[in-house]
Amino acid sequence: MMQPNTYRGGPDENGHFGIYGGRYVAETLMPLILELERAYEEAQADPEFGAALRWHLTHYVGRPSPLYFARRLSEKFGGARIYLKREDLNHTGAHKINNCIGQALLAKRMGRNRIIAETGAGQHGVATATVCALFDMKCVIYMGRTDIERQAPNVYRMKMLGAEVRPVDSGAATLKDAMNEAMRDWVANVADTYYLMGTTAGPHPYPSMVRDFQCVIGEEAREQLLEAEGRLPDSLVACIGGGSNAMGLLFPFLDEPDVRLIAVEAAGEGIETGRHAASINAGRPGVLHGNRTYLLQDDDGQIIEAHSISAGLDYPGVGPEHAWLRDVGRIEYVSATDDEAVAAFRLCTQLEGIIPALESSHALAYAAKIAGSLAKDHLMIVNLSGRGDKDLGTIAKHDGVTL
Amino acid sequence: MSAGPRTRIDARFEALRGEGRAGLVTFLTAGDPDLETAAAILRGLPAAGADIIELGMPFSDPMADGPAIQAAGQRALKAGTTLRKTLDMVRAFRRTDDATPIVLMGYFNPIHAYGPAAFLRDAKAAGVDGLIVVDLPPEEERDLPAQEAGINLIFLTAPTTTDVRLGRVLARASGFLYYVSITGITGTASAETADVAAAVQRIRARTSLPVAVGFGIRTPDQAAAIARVADAAVVGSALVGIIAANLGPSGQPGPGTTDAVLDAVRALASGVRSARAGKLRSSA
């Protein structure tokens, strides 16, 4: 494949990143996503939209989030200087709110007052319910019943915020099934409803729009590290499920040839066991949820359920831009198992007093794996994409403890 | 006028025009409730009055389908149905019937996994006439060059389809046009006949392709009402629901399943056939 002169030029006008992405949706939805694309382009060109977005990110979300030098983790790993991008300190406790603020402002512009969303871990659902409370919008969250059971505190938070949480029983009752159900709702309620997708997946323009709203992570990190160390990082590490926090951190650095970019998939119980969520490392290209990308699927093209201890990575696909970046070789896609993530969760909690989300713990786990072999002056930024309070029940269960 | 190849679909609509009536299109999922029962139903459909057969290709994530067809797909997958076995079923059907058009309907990923070129070749050889791929709009159609392979690619239009988009769809459509009469998923709501009539008129003003109407047609009366205003009525969820209602306590197919489905098809067919009986002379 020919190397492009920029890795940030995508997608093309039809939403393709190389052979990935696109608009694989039913005809009923086609006019809606075309309208959304136009509305988003107009919003991008409107200084007032940008100003409203920045205002909310500063005063409501609490940005910029700190870039924190993790001295004790760095010493423990015995190599690179590890910085943590503290998205866990955002309002609602994860990076998801960056995108929700942006899309809610867009929905308002479009005159849509009913918001629907899918959620896995519940972080995106909570962030969506939060902005709906703020902007006085009706909110319906689709969530797989399996996830409702393992993320009970977040379900209660969403309800407190005024959202209706609709359990999804189809399929394995997890994130992909919640997405199917949200799309069915959207088809049936085209006139007043805005689908607020939480990750860099779905049909065009969602992958690039969600990316744009999350890029604030990497843009801030770049400035913050320049200030702290006087130079760019040597490597960046983020976890990846659908790919929004990874894209947010990594995209602004794609055209910096000396910066090593790493995204960590969930290997679950081990890729060799088949019980994992590593769609790039162990999947094949296919079409699901409106785009072509790497998917976990069987020989007949039926989607296989993903498995991960972290509900937020438990998705059998990945954003199409990641699929392209994998093929052109710009980002390294690696993986960490449930056990490695839990060990990193513990280490970060005990050494830094920071309880990371299980999702983010996958990034920490891979950092732990390689940091020791890197030079003492190697600068590494790990995206701490969310906080782990929501995961205490899962960790306790993993340890055989009843709370 | 049509962008695509001539298939059994064109011949069937010409015959229907000759009879001065609309057609009945029946939808069932391949392999539902199991491969054997599905094959028996399929064999009986033409005699029961189905003019065109739509056969669903089961998919794990049917985003445009309601609970009835979702469940049918799950039963079919559980019974071991694959895209290859779906084509086998068509091939077996063709040994006894070489006239009734068969349209496969489903989602793109199983075809993508099979390999679009190989799939088109094998589907044509098996006796497939048309394809409806719900999540493959004209924008992505180059991924599946069906017309070049001698198979009609049948597109959906919906109440949300603008005039500009309709033109784009019609430029690539062949066989017939499938008008989705509601904004929603299969089997959930029914449209007002007057709205459907207006929409069909709007499409007919732009094309000579036959217009089939589906989503939400459940009873012989509803089918007859649609048959008065369109070229064909598509019934799916109601038939699939009969399979579900006949399942045994542990989910096994009931002994009366085939007869119950075919009886319902007979009733729908007589509804469709009665619809324009009074108008036969004037339209001939």
Short mmCIF file of N, CA, C and O in Angstrom, two decimals, chain B residues 209-282:
data_model
loop_
_atom_site.label_atom_id
_atom_site.label_comp_id
_atom_site.label_asym_id
_atom_site.label_seq_id
_atom_site.Cartn_x
_atom_site.Cartn_y
_atom_site.Cartn_z
N LEU B 209 -40.66 0.52 -13.43
CA LEU B 209 -40.44 -0.69 -12.62
C LEU B 209 -41.66 -0.96 -11.74
O LEU B 209 -42.28 -0.02 -11.24
N PRO B 210 -42.01 -2.23 -11.55
CA PRO B 210 -43.09 -2.54 -10.59
C PRO B 210 -42.71 -2.09 -9.18
O PRO B 210 -41.54 -2.08 -8.83
N VAL B 211 -43.72 -1.72 -8.39
CA VAL B 211 -43.49 -1.29 -7.02
C VAL B 211 -44.15 -2.28 -6.06
O VAL B 211 -45.36 -2.48 -6.11
N ALA B 212 -43.32 -2.92 -5.22
CA ALA B 212 -43.84 -3.79 -4.17
C ALA B 212 -43.83 -3.02 -2.86
O ALA B 212 -42.93 -2.21 -2.63
N VAL B 213 -44.83 -3.27 -2.03
CA VAL B 213 -44.93 -2.55 -0.76
C VAL B 213 -44.86 -3.55 0.39
O VAL B 213 -45.54 -4.59 0.36
N GLY B 214 -44.05 -3.23 1.37
CA GLY B 214 -43.92 -4.13 2.52
C GLY B 214 -43.75 -3.39 3.82
O GLY B 214 -43.77 -2.16 3.85
N PHE B 215 -43.58 -4.13 4.91
CA PHE B 215 -43.47 -3.69 6.31
C PHE B 215 -44.88 -3.39 6.83
O PHE B 215 -45.50 -2.42 6.41
N GLY B 216 -45.39 -4.22 7.72
CA GLY B 216 -46.65 -3.93 8.38
C GLY B 216 -47.89 -4.51 7.73
O GLY B 216 -49.00 -4.20 8.16
N ILE B 217 -47.74 -5.33 6.68
CA ILE B 217 -48.92 -5.96 6.07
C ILE B 217 -49.10 -7.34 6.70
O ILE B 217 -48.23 -8.20 6.59
N ARG B 218 -50.22 -7.55 7.37
CA ARG B 218 -50.38 -8.78 8.16
C ARG B 218 -51.58 -9.64 7.72
O ARG B 218 -51.54 -10.85 7.79
N THR B 219 -52.67 -9.02 7.31
CA THR B 219 -53.90 -9.77 7.09
C THR B 219 -54.27 -9.79 5.60
O THR B 219 -53.79 -8.95 4.83
N PRO B 220 -55.15 -10.73 5.19
CA PRO B 220 -55.63 -10.74 3.80
C PRO B 220 -56.27 -9.41 3.41
O PRO B 220 -56.08 -8.95 2.27
N ASP B 221 -56.99 -8.77 4.33
CA ASP B 221 -57.62 -7.48 4.00
C ASP B 221 -56.58 -6.40 3.74
O ASP B 221 -56.70 -5.62 2.80
N GLN B 222 -55.55 -6.37 4.62
CA GLN B 222 -54.48 -5.38 4.41
C GLN B 222 -53.77 -5.65 3.10
O GLN B 222 -53.44 -4.73 2.34
N ALA B 223 -53.52 -6.93 2.81
CA ALA B 223 -52.83 -7.29 1.56
C ALA B 223 -53.67 -6.86 0.36
O ALA B 223 -53.15 -6.36 -0.64
N ALA B 224 -55.00 -7.06 0.48
CA ALA B 224 -55.89 -6.67 -0.62
C ALA B 224 -55.86 -5.16 -0.82
O ALA B 224 -55.83 -4.67 -1.96
N ALA B 225 -55.85 -4.41 0.30
CA ALA B 225 -55.84 -2.95 0.19
C ALA B 225 -54.57 -2.47 -0.51
O ALA B 225 -54.62 -1.59 -1.37
N ILE B 226 -53.45 -3.08 -0.16
CA ILE B 226 -52.18 -2.70 -0.81
C ILE B 226 -52.20 -3.12 -2.28
O ILE B 226 -51.71 -2.41 -3.16
N ALA B 227 -52.80 -4.30 -2.56
CA ALA B 227 -52.83 -4.82 -3.93
C ALA B 227 -53.63 -3.90 -4.86
O ALA B 227 -53.42 -3.91 -6.06
N ARG B 228 -54.51 -3.11 -4.27
CA ARG B 228 -55.28 -2.17 -5.10
C ARG B 228 -54.43 -1.00 -5.56
O ARG B 228 -54.70 -0.39 -6.58
N VAL B 229 -53.38 -0.69 -4.79
CA VAL B 229 -52.62 0.53 -5.10
C VAL B 229 -51.18 0.27 -5.54
O VAL B 229 -50.50 1.17 -6.02
N ALA B 230 -50.71 -0.98 -5.38
CA ALA B 230 -49.31 -1.27 -5.73
C ALA B 230 -49.25 -2.51 -6.62
O ALA B 230 -50.27 -3.15 -6.87
N ASP B 231 -48.06 -2.85 -7.10
CA ASP B 231 -47.91 -4.01 -7.98
C ASP B 231 -47.73 -5.31 -7.22
O ASP B 231 -47.92 -6.39 -7.77
N ALA B 232 -47.35 -5.19 -5.95
CA ALA B 232 -47.23 -6.40 -5.13
C ALA B 232 -47.26 -6.01 -3.66
O ALA B 232 -46.87 -4.91 -3.29
N ALA B 233 -47.75 -6.96 -2.85
CA ALA B 233 -47.76 -6.77 -1.40
C ALA B 233 -46.82 -7.81 -0.79
O ALA B 233 -46.88 -8.99 -1.14
N VAL B 234 -45.96 -7.35 0.13
CA VAL B 234 -45.00 -8.24 0.78
C VAL B 234 -45.47 -8.54 2.19
O VAL B 234 -45.76 -7.63 2.96
N VAL B 235 -45.56 -9.83 2.53
CA VAL B 235 -45.94 -10.21 3.88
C VAL B 235 -44.81 -11.07 4.47
O VAL B 235 -44.40 -12.06 3.84
N GLY B 236 -44.32 -10.68 5.64
CA GLY B 236 -43.21 -11.40 6.26
C GLY B 236 -43.45 -11.75 7.71
O GLY B 236 -43.68 -12.91 8.05
N SER B 237 -43.48 -10.74 8.56
CA SER B 237 -43.55 -11.00 10.00
C SER B 237 -44.77 -11.83 10.39
O SER B 237 -44.69 -12.67 11.29
N ALA B 238 -45.89 -11.61 9.71
CA ALA B 238 -47.11 -12.36 10.06
C ALA B 238 -46.90 -13.86 9.79
O ALA B 238 -47.35 -14.70 10.59
N LEU B 239 -46.23 -14.21 8.70
CA LEU B 239 -45.97 -15.62 8.39
C LEU B 239 -44.95 -16.21 9.35
O LEU B 239 -45.10 -17.33 9.86
N VAL B 240 -43.91 -15.44 9.60
CA VAL B 240 -42.88 -15.88 10.53
C VAL B 240 -43.48 -16.09 11.92
O VAL B 240 -43.12 -17.02 12.65
N GLY B 241 -44.45 -15.24 12.27
CA GLY B 241 -45.13 -15.37 13.55
C GLY B 241 -45.88 -16.68 13.69
O GLY B 241 -46.01 -17.23 14.79
N ILE B 242 -46.38 -17.20 12.56
CA ILE B 242 -47.09 -18.49 12.59
C ILE B 242 -46.11 -19.62 12.93
O ILE B 242 -46.43 -20.53 13.69
N ILE B 243 -44.90 -19.54 12.38
CA ILE B 243 -43.88 -20.54 12.71
C ILE B 243 -43.60 -20.50 14.21
O ILE B 243 -43.55 -21.53 14.88
N ALA B 244 -43.45 -19.26 14.74
CA ALA B 244 -43.16 -19.12 16.18
C ALA B 244 -44.31 -19.68 17.02
O ALA B 244 -44.08 -20.36 18.02
N ALA B 245 -45.56 -19.42 16.58
CA ALA B 245 -46.72 -19.86 17.35
C ALA B 245 -46.85 -21.39 17.36
O ALA B 245 -47.49 -21.96 18.25
N ASN B 246 -46.26 -22.05 16.37
CA ASN B 246 -46.37 -23.51 16.28
C ASN B 246 -45.19 -24.25 16.90
O ASN B 246 -45.10 -25.47 16.79
N LEU B 247 -44.26 -23.49 17.50
CA LEU B 247 -43.11 -24.17 18.11
C LEU B 247 -43.55 -24.98 19.32
O LEU B 247 -44.44 -24.57 20.06
N GLY B 248 -42.91 -26.13 19.52
CA GLY B 248 -43.19 -26.96 20.68
C GLY B 248 -42.59 -26.34 21.93
O GLY B 248 -41.91 -25.32 21.86
N PRO B 249 -42.86 -26.96 23.10
CA PRO B 249 -42.42 -26.38 24.38
C PRO B 249 -40.90 -26.21 24.47
O PRO B 249 -40.42 -25.29 25.14
N SER B 250 -40.11 -27.04 23.80
CA SER B 250 -38.66 -26.86 23.88
C SER B 250 -38.13 -26.20 22.61
O SER B 250 -36.94 -26.27 22.30
N GLY B 251 -39.03 -25.55 21.88
CA GLY B 251 -38.58 -24.78 20.72
C GLY B 251 -38.51 -25.60 19.44
O GLY B 251 -38.12 -25.07 18.40
N GLN B 252 -38.90 -26.86 19.47
CA GLN B 252 -38.84 -27.67 18.24
C GLN B 252 -40.02 -27.31 17.33
O GLN B 252 -41.07 -26.88 17.81
N PRO B 253 -39.86 -27.47 16.02
CA PRO B 253 -40.95 -27.12 15.09
C PRO B 253 -42.18 -27.98 15.35
O PRO B 253 -42.06 -29.20 15.53
N GLY B 254 -43.36 -27.36 15.38
CA GLY B 254 -44.58 -28.13 15.58
C GLY B 254 -44.94 -28.90 14.32
O GLY B 254 -44.58 -28.49 13.21
N PRO B 255 -45.66 -30.03 14.46
CA PRO B 255 -45.99 -30.87 13.30
C PRO B 255 -46.88 -30.15 12.28
O PRO B 255 -46.82 -30.44 11.09
N GLY B 256 -47.68 -29.21 12.75
CA GLY B 256 -48.61 -28.54 11.83
C GLY B 256 -48.05 -27.28 11.20
O GLY B 256 -48.77 -26.53 10.54
N THR B 257 -46.75 -27.01 11.41
CA THR B 257 -46.18 -25.73 11.00
C THR B 257 -46.36 -25.45 9.51
O THR B 257 -46.86 -24.38 9.11
N THR B 258 -45.95 -26.42 8.69
CA THR B 258 -45.97 -26.21 7.24
C THR B 258 -47.39 -25.90 6.76
O THR B 258 -47.61 -24.93 6.02
N ASP B 259 -48.36 -26.71 7.20
CA ASP B 259 -49.75 -26.49 6.78
C ASP B 259 -50.27 -25.14 7.25
O ASP B 259 -50.97 -24.43 6.50
N ALA B 260 -49.93 -24.77 8.49
CA ALA B 260 -50.44 -23.50 9.04
C ALA B 260 -49.91 -22.32 8.23
O ALA B 260 -50.65 -21.38 7.92
N VAL B 261 -48.64 -22.37 7.88
CA VAL B 261 -48.05 -21.27 7.10
C VAL B 261 -48.69 -21.23 5.72
O VAL B 261 -49.10 -20.17 5.23
N LEU B 262 -48.82 -22.39 5.08
CA LEU B 262 -49.36 -22.42 3.72
C LEU B 262 -50.84 -22.02 3.69
O LEU B 262 -51.29 -21.36 2.74
N ASP B 263 -51.59 -22.38 4.75
CA ASP B 263 -52.99 -21.93 4.83
C ASP B 263 -53.06 -20.41 4.86
O ASP B 263 -53.90 -19.78 4.20
N ALA B 264 -52.15 -19.81 5.66
CA ALA B 264 -52.15 -18.34 5.76
C ALA B 264 -51.78 -17.72 4.41
O ALA B 264 -52.35 -16.70 4.01
N VAL B 265 -50.85 -18.35 3.70
CA VAL B 265 -50.46 -17.84 2.38
C VAL B 265 -51.66 -17.91 1.43
O VAL B 265 -51.91 -16.98 0.66
N ARG B 266 -52.42 -19.02 1.50
CA ARG B 266 -53.62 -19.15 0.65
C ARG B 266 -54.61 -18.02 0.93
O ARG B 266 -55.17 -17.43 -0.01
N ALA B 267 -54.80 -17.71 2.20
CA ALA B 267 -55.74 -16.65 2.55
C ALA B 267 -55.25 -15.29 2.04
O ALA B 267 -56.03 -14.50 1.49
N LEU B 268 -53.95 -15.04 2.21
CA LEU B 268 -53.38 -13.78 1.72
C LEU B 268 -53.50 -13.69 0.20
O LEU B 268 -53.85 -12.65 -0.36
N ALA B 269 -53.24 -14.83 -0.47
CA ALA B 269 -53.30 -14.85 -1.93
C ALA B 269 -54.71 -14.56 -2.42
O ALA B 269 -54.89 -13.82 -3.40
N SER B 270 -55.71 -15.11 -1.73
CA SER B 270 -57.07 -14.85 -2.21
C SER B 270 -57.45 -13.39 -1.96
O SER B 270 -58.17 -12.78 -2.75
N GLY B 271 -56.89 -12.81 -0.88
CA GLY B 271 -57.09 -11.38 -0.64
C GLY B 271 -56.51 -10.56 -1.78
O GLY B 271 -57.18 -9.69 -2.35
N VAL B 272 -55.27 -10.86 -2.13
CA VAL B 272 -54.58 -10.11 -3.20
C VAL B 272 -55.31 -10.30 -4.53
O VAL B 272 -55.49 -9.35 -5.29
N ARG B 273 -55.74 -11.57 -4.79
CA ARG B 273 -56.37 -11.85 -6.09
C ARG B 273 -57.75 -11.21 -6.20
O ARG B 273 -58.21 -10.90 -7.31
N SER B 274 -58.43 -11.02 -5.06
CA SER B 274 -59.77 -10.43 -5.10
C SER B 274 -59.73 -8.92 -5.29
O SER B 274 -60.71 -8.30 -5.69
N ALA B 275 -58.54 -8.34 -4.99
CA ALA B 275 -58.47 -6.89 -4.86
C ALA B 275 -58.92 -6.15 -6.10
O ALA B 275 -59.62 -5.15 -6.02
N ARG B 276 -58.49 -6.63 -7.27
CA ARG B 276 -58.80 -5.86 -8.47
C ARG B 276 -59.77 -6.62 -9.37
O ARG B 276 -59.88 -6.31 -10.56
N ALA B 277 -60.47 -7.62 -8.81
CA ALA B 277 -61.37 -8.45 -9.63
C ALA B 277 -62.34 -7.59 -10.41
O ALA B 277 -62.57 -7.78 -11.60
N GLY B 278 -62.93 -6.56 -9.74
CA GLY B 278 -63.92 -5.71 -10.39
C GLY B 278 -63.32 -4.82 -11.46
O GLY B 278 -64.03 -4.30 -12.30
N LYS B 279 -61.98 -4.65 -11.38
CA LYS B 279 -61.34 -3.69 -12.27
C LYS B 279 -60.70 -4.37 -13.47
O LYS B 279 -60.10 -3.72 -14.31
N LEU B 280 -60.84 -5.69 -13.50
CA LEU B 280 -60.06 -6.46 -14.47
C LEU B 280 -60.26 -5.95 -15.89
O LEU B 280 -59.31 -5.72 -16.63
N ARG B 281 -61.53 -5.72 -16.25
CA ARG B 281 -61.83 -5.36 -17.64
C ARG B 281 -61.20 -4.00 -18.00
O ARG B 281 -60.58 -3.85 -19.02
N SER B 282 -61.37 -3.05 -17.08
CA SER B 282 -60.92 -1.70 -17.41
C SER B 282 -59.39 -1.63 -17.54
O SER B 282 -58.88 -0.84 -18.32
#
